[in-house]
mmCIF file of C-alpha atoms and ligand atoms in Angstrom:
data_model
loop_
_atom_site.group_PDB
_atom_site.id
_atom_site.type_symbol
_atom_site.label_atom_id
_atom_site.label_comp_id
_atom_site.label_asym_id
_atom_site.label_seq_id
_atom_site.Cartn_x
_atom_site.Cartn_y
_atom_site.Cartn_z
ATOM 1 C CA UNK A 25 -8.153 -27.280 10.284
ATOM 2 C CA UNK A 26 -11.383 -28.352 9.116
ATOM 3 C CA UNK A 27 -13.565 -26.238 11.848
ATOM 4 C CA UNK A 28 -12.103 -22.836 12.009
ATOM 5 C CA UNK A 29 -13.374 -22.796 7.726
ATOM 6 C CA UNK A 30 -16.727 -24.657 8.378
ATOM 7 C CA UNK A 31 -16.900 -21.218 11.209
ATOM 8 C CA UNK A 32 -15.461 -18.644 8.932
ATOM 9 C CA UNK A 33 -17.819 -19.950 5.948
ATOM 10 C CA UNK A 34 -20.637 -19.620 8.523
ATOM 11 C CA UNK A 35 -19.416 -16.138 9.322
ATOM 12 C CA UNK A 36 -19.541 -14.513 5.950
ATOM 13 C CA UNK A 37 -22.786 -16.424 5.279
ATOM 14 C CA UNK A 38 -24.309 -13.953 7.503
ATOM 15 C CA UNK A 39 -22.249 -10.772 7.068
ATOM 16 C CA UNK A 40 -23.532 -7.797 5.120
ATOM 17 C CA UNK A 41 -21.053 -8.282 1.769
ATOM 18 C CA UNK A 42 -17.903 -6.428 1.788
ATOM 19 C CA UNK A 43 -17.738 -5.069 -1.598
ATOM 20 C CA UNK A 44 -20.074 -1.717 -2.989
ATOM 21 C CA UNK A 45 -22.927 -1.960 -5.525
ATOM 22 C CA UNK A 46 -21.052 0.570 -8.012
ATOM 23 C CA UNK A 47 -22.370 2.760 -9.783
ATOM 24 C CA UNK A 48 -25.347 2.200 -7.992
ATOM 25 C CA UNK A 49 -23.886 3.194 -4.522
ATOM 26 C CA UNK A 50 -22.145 6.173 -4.790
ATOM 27 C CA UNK A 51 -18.585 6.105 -3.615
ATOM 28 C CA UNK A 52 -17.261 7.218 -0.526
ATOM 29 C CA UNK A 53 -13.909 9.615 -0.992
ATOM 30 C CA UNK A 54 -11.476 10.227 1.483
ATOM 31 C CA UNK A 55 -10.414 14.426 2.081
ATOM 32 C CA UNK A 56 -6.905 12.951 0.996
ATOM 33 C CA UNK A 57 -8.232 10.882 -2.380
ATOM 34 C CA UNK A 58 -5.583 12.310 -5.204
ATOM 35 C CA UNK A 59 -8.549 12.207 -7.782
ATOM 36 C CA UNK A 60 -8.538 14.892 -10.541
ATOM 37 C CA UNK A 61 -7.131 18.171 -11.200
ATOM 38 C CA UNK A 62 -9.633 21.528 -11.396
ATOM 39 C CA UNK A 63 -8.830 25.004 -11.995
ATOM 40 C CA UNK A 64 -10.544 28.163 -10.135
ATOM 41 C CA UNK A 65 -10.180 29.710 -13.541
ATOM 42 C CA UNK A 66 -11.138 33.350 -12.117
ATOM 43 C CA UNK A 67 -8.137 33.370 -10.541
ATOM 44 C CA UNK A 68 -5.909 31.819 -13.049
ATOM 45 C CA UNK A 69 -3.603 34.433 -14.850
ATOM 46 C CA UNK A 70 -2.680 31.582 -17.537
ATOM 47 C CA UNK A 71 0.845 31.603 -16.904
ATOM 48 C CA UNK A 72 1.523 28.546 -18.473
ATOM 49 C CA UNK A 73 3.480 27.124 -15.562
ATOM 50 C CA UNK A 74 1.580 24.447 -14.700
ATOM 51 C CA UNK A 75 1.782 23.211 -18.691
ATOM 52 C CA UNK A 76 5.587 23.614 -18.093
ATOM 53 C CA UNK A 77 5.520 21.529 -14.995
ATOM 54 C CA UNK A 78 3.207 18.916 -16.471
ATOM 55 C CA UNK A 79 5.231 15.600 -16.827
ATOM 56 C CA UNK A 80 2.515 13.824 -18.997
ATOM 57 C CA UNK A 81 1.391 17.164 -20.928
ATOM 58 C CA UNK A 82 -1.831 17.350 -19.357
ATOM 59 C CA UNK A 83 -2.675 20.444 -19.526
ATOM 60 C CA UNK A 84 -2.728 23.097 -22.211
ATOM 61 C CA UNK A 85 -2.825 26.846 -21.521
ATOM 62 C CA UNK A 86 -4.429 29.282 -24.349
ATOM 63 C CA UNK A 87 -3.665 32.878 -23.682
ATOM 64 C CA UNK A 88 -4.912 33.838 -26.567
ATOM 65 C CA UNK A 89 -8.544 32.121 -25.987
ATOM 66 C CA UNK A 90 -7.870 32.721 -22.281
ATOM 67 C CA UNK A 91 -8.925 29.272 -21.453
ATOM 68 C CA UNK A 92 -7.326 26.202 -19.121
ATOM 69 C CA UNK A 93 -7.642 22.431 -20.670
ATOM 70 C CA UNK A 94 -6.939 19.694 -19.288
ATOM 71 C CA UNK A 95 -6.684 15.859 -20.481
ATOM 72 C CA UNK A 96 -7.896 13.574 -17.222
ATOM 73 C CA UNK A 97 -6.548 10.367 -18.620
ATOM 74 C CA UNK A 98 -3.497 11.549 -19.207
ATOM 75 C CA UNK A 99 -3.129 13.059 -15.511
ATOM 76 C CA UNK A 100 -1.158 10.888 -12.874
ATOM 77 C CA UNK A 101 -2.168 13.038 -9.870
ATOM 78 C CA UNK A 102 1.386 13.732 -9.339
ATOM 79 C CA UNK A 103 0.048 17.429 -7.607
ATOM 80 C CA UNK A 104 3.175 19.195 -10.050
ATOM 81 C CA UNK A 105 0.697 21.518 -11.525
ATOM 82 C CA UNK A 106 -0.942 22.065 -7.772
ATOM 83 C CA UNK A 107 2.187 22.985 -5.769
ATOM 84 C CA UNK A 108 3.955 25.117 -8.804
ATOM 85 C CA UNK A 109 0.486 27.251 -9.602
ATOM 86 C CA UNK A 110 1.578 30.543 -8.653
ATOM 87 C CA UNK A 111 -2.467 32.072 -7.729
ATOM 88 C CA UNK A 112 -3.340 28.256 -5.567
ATOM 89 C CA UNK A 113 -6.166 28.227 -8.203
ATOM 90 C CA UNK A 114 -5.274 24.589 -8.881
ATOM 91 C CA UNK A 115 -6.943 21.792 -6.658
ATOM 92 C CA UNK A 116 -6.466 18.168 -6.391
ATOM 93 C CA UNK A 117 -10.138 17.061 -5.997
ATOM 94 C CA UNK A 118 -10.910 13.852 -4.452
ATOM 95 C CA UNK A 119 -13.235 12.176 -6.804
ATOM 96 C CA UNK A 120 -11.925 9.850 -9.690
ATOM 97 C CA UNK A 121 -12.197 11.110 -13.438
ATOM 98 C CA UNK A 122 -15.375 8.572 -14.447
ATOM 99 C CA UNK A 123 -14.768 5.479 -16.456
ATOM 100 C CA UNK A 124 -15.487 6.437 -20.198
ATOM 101 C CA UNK A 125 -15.144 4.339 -23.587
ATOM 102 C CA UNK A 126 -12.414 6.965 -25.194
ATOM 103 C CA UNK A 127 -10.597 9.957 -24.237
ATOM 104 C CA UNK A 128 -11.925 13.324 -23.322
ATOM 105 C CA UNK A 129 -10.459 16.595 -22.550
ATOM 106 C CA UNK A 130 -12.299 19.447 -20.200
ATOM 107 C CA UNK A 131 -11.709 23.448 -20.990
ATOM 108 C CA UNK A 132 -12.362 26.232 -18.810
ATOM 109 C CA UNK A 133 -12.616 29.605 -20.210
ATOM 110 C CA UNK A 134 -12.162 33.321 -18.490
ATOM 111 C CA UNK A 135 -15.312 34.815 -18.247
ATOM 112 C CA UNK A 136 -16.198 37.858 -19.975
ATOM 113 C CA UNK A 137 -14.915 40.833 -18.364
ATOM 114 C CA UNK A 138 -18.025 43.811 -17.591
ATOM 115 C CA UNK A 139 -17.126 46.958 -19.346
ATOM 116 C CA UNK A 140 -16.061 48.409 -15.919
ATOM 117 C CA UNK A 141 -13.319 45.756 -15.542
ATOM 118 C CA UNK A 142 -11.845 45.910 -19.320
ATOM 119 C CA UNK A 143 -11.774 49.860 -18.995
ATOM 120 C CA UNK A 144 -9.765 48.766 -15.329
ATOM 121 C CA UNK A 145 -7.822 46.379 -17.553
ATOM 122 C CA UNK A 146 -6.941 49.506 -20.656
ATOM 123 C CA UNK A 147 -6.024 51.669 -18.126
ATOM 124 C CA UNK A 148 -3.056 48.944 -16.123
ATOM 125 C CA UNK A 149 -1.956 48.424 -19.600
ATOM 126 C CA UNK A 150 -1.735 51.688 -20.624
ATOM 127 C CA UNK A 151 -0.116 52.630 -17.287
ATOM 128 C CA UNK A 152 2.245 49.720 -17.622
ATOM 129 C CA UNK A 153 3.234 51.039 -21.855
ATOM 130 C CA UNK A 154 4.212 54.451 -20.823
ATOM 131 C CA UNK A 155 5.975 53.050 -17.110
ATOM 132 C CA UNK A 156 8.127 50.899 -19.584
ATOM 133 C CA UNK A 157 8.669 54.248 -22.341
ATOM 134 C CA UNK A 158 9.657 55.916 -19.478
ATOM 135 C CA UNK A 159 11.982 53.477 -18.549
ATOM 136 C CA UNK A 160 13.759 53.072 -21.439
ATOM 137 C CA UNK A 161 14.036 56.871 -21.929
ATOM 138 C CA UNK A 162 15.654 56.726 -18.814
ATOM 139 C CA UNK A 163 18.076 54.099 -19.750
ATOM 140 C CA UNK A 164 18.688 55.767 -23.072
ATOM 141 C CA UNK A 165 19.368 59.272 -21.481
ATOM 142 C CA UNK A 166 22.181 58.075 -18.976
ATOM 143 C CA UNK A 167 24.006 56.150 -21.767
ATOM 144 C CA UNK A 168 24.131 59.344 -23.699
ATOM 145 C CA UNK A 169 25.746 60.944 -20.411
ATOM 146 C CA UNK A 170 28.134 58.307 -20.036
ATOM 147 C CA UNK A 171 29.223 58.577 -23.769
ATOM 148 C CA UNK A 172 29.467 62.418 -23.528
ATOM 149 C CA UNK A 173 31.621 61.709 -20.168
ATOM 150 C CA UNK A 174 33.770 59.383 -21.611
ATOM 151 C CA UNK A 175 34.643 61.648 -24.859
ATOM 152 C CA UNK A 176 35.732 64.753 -22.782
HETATM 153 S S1 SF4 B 5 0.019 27.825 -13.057
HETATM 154 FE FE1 SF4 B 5 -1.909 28.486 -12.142
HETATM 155 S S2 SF4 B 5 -2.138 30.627 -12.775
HETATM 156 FE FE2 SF4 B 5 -0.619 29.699 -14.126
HETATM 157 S S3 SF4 B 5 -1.791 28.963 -15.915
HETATM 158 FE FE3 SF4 B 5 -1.619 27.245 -14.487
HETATM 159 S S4 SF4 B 5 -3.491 27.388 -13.284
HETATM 160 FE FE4 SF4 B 5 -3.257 29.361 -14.262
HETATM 161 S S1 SF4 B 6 -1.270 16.346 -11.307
HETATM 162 FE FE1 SF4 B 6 0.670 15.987 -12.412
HETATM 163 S S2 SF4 B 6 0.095 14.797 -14.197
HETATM 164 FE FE2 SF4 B 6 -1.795 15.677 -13.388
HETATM 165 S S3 SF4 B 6 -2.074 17.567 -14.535
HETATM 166 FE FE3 SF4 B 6 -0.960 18.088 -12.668
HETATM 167 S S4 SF4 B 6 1.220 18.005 -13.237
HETATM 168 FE FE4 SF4 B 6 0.055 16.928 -14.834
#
C-alpha cells in the first residue's frame, strides 16, 4: 500500500497544478455554460412575458420607460424567460454573473427612435385607432340590423 502513494506523491510533485489562478487566469466557458440572462433589447417589444414566466421575479419589464431589468442574483438559469420570449431576444450567455459584495440589478433601455421611425410608429398607431373604430362601427351596425329584424 505504501508504494503506489510514495509514486502518486511523486507524480503530482511534478505535474503542472490542477486548479486555475482566478481571477488572474481568465476562465474558460463551455458553449453550453447556463451563465446569465441578456436581452437584445432592439428587438424586445416588452411584453412582459418573460416577468410572468420568471419563477424568482428576476426580471422587471417597464413599458412605460421602455426598458428590460434584470436582478442576476436572483436568476437560477432556469432558461423560463429564454424559451417563453416571444422575439428570441433573450439569451442564456455562458459567463457567470461576477462575484460582488451586495446585490446589483442591470437595465437596458430602447433606444431613441430617429424621427423617421416615430413618424413610422404615429402612422401604425393611427392606422391601428381607426382599423379598431371601424370595427366597432361594424359591430354596432349589424346589432342594430338584428334588433330591427327581430322587432318586425
Ligand atoms: S418576453 Fe421577450 S419580447 Fe417580451 S418583454 Fe421579455 S424579452 Fe421582451
Ligand atoms: S433564467 Fe429563469 S430565473 Fe433566470 S431570469 Fe430567466 S426565468 Fe428568471
Amino acid at each position: 500500500m505504501g508504494m503506489p502513494l510514495t509514486g502518486m506523491t511523486l507524480k503530482n510533485l511534478f505535474r503542472k497544478p490542477a486548479t486555475k489562478m482566478y481571477p488572474l487566469q481568465a476562465p474558460q466557458y463551455s458553449s453550453r455554460s447556463k451563465g446569465h440572462v441578456t436581452n437584445i433589447i432592439e428587438d424586445c417589444i416588452l411584453c412582459g412575458i418573460c416577468e410572468k414566466r420568471c419563477p424568482t421575479h428576476a426580471i422587471t419589464v417597464d413599458k412605460a420607460a421602455e426598458s428590460w431589468t434584470i436582478d442576476n442574483f436572483n436568476c437560477i438559469q432556469c432558461l423560463s424567460c429564454v424559451r417563453a420570449c416571444p422575439k428570441k431576444c433573450l439569451v442564456m450567455e455562458p459567463e457567470y454573473t461576477k462575484a460582488a459584495t451586495s446585490k446589483s440589478t442591470q437595465t437596458v433601455t430602447k433606444p431613441a427612435l430617429s424621427e423617421a421611425e416615430q413618424a413610422a410608429k404615429a402612422a401604425r398607431e393611427q392606422e391601428k385607432q381607426e382599423r379598431i373604430a371601424a370595427a366597432l362601427a361594424k359591430k354596432a351596425a349589424k346589432q342594430v340590423a338584428e334588433a330591427d329584424t327581430a322587432n318586425e
